[in-house]
CSV table of C-alpha atoms and ligand atoms in Angstrom, one decimal:
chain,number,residue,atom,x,y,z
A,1,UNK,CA,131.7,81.4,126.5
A,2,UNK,CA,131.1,79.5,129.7
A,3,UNK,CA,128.7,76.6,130.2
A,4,UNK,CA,127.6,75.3,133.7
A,5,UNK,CA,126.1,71.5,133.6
A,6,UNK,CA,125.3,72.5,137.5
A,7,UNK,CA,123.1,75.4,137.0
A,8,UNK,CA,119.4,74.7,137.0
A,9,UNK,CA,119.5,77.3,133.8
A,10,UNK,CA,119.3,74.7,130.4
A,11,UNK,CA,122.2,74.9,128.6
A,12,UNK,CA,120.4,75.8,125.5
A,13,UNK,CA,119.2,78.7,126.8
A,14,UNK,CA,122.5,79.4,128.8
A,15,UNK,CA,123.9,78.9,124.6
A,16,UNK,CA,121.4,81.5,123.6
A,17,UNK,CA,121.9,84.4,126.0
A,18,UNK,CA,126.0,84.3,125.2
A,19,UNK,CA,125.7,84.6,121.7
A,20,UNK,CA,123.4,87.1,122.3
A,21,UNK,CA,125.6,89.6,124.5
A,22,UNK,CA,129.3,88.2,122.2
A,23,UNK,CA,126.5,90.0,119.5
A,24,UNK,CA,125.1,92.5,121.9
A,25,UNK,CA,129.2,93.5,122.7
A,26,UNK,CA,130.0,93.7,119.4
A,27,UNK,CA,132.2,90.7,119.4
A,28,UNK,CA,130.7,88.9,116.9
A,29,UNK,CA,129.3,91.1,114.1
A,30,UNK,CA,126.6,91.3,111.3
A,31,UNK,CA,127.2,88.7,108.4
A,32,UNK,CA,130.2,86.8,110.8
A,33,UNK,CA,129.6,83.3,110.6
A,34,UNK,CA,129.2,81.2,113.6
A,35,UNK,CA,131.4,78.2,114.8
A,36,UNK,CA,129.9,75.4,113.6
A,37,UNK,CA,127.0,73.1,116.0
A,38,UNK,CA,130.2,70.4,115.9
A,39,UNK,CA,132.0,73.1,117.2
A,40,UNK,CA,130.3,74.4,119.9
A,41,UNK,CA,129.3,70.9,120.4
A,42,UNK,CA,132.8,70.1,120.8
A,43,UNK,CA,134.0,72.9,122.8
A,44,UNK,CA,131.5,72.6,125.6
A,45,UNK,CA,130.9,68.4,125.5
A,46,UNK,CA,127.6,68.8,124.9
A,47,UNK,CA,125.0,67.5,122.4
A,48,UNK,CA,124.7,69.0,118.4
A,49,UNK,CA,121.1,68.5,119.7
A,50,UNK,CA,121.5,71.1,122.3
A,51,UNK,CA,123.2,73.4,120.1
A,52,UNK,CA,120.8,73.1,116.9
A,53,UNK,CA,118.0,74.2,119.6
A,54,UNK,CA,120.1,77.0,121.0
A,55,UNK,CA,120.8,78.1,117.3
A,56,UNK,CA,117.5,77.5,116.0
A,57,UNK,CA,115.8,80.1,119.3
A,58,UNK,CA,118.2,82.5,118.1
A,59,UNK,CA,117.2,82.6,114.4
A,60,UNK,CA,113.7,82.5,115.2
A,61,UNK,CA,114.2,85.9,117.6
A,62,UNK,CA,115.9,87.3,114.0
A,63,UNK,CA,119.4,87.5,116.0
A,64,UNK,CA,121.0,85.1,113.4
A,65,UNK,CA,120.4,84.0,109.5
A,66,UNK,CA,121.0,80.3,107.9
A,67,UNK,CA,122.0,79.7,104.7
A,68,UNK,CA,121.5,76.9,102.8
A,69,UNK,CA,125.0,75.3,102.9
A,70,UNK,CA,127.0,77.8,104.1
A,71,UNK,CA,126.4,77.9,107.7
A,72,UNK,CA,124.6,80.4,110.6
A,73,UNK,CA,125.5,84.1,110.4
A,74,UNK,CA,124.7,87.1,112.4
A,75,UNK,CA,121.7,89.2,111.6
A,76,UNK,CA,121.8,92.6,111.8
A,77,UNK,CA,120.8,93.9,115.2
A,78,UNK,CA,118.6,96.5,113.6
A,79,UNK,CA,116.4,96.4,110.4
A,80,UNK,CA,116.7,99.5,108.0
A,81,UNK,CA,113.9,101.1,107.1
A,82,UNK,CA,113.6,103.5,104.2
A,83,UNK,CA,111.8,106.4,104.5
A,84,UNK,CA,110.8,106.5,100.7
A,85,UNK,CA,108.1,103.7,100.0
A,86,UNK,CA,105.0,103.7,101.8
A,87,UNK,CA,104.6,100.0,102.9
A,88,UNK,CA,102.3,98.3,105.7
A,89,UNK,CA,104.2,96.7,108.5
A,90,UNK,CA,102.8,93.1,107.2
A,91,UNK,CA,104.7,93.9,103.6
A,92,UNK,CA,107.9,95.4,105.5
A,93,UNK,CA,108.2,92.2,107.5
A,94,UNK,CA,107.2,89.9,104.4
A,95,UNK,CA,109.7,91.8,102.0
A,96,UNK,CA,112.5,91.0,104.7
A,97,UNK,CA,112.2,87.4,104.9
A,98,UNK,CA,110.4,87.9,108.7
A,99,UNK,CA,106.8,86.6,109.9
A,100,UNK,CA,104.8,89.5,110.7
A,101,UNK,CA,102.6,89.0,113.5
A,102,UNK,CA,100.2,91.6,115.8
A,103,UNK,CA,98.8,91.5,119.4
A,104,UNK,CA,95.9,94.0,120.5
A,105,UNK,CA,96.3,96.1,123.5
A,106,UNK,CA,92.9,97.7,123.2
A,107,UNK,CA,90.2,98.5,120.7
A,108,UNK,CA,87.4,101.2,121.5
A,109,UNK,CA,85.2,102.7,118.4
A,110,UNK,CA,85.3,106.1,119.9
A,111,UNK,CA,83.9,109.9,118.7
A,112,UNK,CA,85.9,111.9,116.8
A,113,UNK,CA,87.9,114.5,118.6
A,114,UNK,CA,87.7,117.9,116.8
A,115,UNK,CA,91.7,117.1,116.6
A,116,UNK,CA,91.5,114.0,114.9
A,117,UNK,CA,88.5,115.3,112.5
A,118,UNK,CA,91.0,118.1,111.3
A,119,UNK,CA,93.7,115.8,111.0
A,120,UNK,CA,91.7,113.0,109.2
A,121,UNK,CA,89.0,115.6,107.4
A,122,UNK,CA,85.9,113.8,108.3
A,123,UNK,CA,82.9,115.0,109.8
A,124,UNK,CA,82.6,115.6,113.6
A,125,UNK,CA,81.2,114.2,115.2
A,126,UNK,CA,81.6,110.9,113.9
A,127,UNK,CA,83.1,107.4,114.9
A,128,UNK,CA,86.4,106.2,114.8
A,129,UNK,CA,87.9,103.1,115.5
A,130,UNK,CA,91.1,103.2,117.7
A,131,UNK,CA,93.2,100.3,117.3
A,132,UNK,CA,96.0,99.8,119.4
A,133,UNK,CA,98.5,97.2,118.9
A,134,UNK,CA,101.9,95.3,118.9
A,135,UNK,CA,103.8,94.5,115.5
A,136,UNK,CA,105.8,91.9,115.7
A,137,UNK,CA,108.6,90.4,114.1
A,138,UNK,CA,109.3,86.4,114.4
A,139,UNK,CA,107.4,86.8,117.6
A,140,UNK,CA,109.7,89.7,119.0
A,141,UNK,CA,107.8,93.1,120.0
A,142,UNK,CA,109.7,95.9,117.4
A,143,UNK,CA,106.6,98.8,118.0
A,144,UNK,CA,103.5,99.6,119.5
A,145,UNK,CA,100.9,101.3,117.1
A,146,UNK,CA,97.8,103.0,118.2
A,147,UNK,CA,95.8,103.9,114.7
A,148,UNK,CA,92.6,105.8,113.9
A,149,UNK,CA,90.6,105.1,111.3
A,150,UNK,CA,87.2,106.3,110.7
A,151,UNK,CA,84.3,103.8,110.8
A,152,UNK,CA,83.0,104.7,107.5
A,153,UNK,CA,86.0,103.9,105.5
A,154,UNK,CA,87.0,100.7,107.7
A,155,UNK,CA,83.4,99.1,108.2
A,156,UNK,CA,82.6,96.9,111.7
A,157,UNK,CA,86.6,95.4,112.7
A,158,UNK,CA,87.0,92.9,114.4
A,159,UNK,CA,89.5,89.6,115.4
A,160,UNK,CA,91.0,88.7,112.4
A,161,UNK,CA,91.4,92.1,110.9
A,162,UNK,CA,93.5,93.0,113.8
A,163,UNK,CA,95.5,90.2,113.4
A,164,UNK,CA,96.1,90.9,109.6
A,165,UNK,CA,96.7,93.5,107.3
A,166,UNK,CA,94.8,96.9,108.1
A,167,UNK,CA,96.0,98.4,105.3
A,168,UNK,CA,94.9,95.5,102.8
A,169,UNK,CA,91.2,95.4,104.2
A,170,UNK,CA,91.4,99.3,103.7
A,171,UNK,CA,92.2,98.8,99.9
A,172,UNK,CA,90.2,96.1,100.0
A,173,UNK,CA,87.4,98.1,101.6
A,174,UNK,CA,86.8,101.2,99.6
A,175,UNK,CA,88.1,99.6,96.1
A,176,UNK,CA,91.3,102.4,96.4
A,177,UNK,CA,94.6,101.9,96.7
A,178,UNK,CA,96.4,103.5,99.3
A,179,UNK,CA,99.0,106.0,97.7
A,180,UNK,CA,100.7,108.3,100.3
A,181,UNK,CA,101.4,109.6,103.7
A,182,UNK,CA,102.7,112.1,106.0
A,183,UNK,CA,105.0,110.8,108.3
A,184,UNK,CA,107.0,112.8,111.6
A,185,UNK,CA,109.7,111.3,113.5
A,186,UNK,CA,110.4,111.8,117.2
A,187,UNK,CA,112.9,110.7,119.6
A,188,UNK,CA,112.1,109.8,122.8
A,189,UNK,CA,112.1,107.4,125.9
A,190,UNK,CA,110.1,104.4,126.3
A,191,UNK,CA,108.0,104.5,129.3
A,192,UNK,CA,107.4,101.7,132.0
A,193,UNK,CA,104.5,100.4,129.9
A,194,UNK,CA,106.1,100.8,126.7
A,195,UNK,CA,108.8,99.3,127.7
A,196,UNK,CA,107.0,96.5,129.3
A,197,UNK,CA,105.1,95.5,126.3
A,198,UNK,CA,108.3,96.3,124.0
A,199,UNK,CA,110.5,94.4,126.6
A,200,UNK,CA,113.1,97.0,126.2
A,201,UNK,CA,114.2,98.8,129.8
A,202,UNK,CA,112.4,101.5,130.7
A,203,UNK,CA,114.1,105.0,129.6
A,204,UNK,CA,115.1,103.0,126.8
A,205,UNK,CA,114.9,104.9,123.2
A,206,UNK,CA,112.3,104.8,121.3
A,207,UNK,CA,110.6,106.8,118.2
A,208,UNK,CA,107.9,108.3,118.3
A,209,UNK,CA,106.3,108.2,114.7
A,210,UNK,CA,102.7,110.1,114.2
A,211,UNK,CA,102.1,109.2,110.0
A,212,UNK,CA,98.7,110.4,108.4
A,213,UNK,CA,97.8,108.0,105.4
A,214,UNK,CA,95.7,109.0,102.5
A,215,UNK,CA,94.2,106.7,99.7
A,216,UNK,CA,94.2,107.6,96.1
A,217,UNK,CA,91.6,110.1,95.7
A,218,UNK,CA,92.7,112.0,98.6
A,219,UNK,CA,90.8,111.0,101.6
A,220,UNK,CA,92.6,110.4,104.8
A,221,UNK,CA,92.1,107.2,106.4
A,222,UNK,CA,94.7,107.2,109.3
A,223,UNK,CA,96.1,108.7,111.8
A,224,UNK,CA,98.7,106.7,113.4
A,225,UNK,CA,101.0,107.2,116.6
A,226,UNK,CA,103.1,104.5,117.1
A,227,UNK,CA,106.3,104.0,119.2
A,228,UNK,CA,109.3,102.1,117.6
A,229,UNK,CA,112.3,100.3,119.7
A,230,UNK,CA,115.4,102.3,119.1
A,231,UNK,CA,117.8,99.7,119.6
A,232,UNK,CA,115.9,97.4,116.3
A,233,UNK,CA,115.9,99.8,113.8
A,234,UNK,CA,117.2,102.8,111.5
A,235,UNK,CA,115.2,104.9,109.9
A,236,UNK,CA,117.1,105.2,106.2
A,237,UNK,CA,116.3,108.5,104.0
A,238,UNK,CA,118.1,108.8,100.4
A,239,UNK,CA,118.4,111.9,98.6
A,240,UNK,CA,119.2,113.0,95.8
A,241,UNK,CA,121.2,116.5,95.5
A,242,UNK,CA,119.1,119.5,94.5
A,243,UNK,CA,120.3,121.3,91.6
B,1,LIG,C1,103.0,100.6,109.2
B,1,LIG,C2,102.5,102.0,109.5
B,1,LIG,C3,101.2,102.1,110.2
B,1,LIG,C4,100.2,101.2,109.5
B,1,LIG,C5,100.7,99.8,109.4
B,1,LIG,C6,99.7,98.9,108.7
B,1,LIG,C7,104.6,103.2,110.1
B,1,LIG,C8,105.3,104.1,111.0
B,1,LIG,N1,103.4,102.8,110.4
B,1,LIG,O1,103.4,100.0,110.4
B,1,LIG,O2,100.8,103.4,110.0
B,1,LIG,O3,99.0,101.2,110.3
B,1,LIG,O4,101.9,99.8,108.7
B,1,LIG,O5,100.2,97.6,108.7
B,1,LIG,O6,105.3,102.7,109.2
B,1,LIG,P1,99.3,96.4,108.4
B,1,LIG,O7,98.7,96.6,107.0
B,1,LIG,O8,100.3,95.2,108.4
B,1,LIG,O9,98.3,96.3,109.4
């Protein structure tokens, strides 16, 4: 690594961007602990101050891990999903020690298309809220979801439901639990807005997952297309051998 007092770059943030490309190159690896803040401190004359700040960035952006004790480790670049249990983004994040957070892009209560009707089994036409928005992890972008639910089993939406938990007010909504869903995976690349909002390059890849969720008694109440940085995660499927 190669600190320059001169540049008008902080140092903490000059820190930050070389441990993330020694991560990003593969030089230091998931679950590799990292030089001490004495250490760096040492190596480069600058403060532990300086250091704790650079660290501290980088385990807030979920590039490393503390623990209690032992020292600062490298995360793994990319979370695993499993394709098994059917969980909400906010539970996903929770279950992984992250702080789930969403942005709108847009909202529009719109009219059913005679698509989304079949897809969803309600009436046509009727109204359907289209929510589209970020999910994000400590604060960094991981996918964009645009989700259709129809206004009779969601109710008016607003601010703080799109902030939260959809899938909670759903329960929450129509007294059902939610209790499965067809999900299809895509590759593909991010386009310029995509990428913008993801802040991955443009080209980048992405997937492209369209999931239909149902509650309990069988009524659909999304329809989901959301598009999920490549480079964060892997999509994990167990199975057992058919006999
Ligand atoms: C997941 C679902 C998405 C759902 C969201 C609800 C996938 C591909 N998508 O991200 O369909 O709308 O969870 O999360 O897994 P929430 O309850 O935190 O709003």
């Amino acid at each position: 690594m190669n600190i320059d007092k001169q540049s008008p770059i902080p140092i903490y943030y000059q820190i930050m961007e070389q441990v993330k490309a020694q991560i990003k190159s593969g030089e230091l690896k998931p679950d590799m602990p990292l030089p001490s803040e004495r250490e760096y401190a040492e190596q480069f004359g600058i403060s532990r101050m300086t250091v704790r700040q650079a660290l501290s960035n980088l385990v807030n952006e979920g590039f490393l891990y503390r623990q209690k004790g032992r020292g600062t480790f490298v995360s793994k670049l990319k979370m695993e999903q499993a394709l098994q249990g059917l969980t909400s983004f906010t539970e996903d994040m929770k279950s992984r020690g992250m702080r789930p957070s969403s942005r709108l892009i847009d909202y529009q209560l719109i009219d059913s298309t005679e698509e989304l009707a079949a897809i969803l089994g309600c009436g046509h036409p009727s109204r359907i809220h289209k929510i589209t928005r970020v999910r994000l992890a400590n604060d960094i972008p991981m996918a964009i979801e645009a989700s259709h639910i129809p206004f009779e089993l969601a109710g008016e939406l607003n601010q703080s439901h799109f902030k939260s938990s959809i899938y909670e007010h759903i329960e929450r909504y129509n007294s059902t639990p939610i209790s499965r869903a067809k999900q299809e995976l895509e590759p593909s690349a991010a386009t310029q807005d995509e990428a913008n909002i993801l802040g991955i390059q443009e080209g980048a890849p992405v997937l492209l997952i369209k999931r239909t969720t149902y509650l309990q008694n069988g009524t659909a109440f999304e329809h989901v297309k959301s598009v999920y940085r490549g480079d964060r995660y892997t999509f994990v499927h167990y199975m057992d051998r058919l006999s």
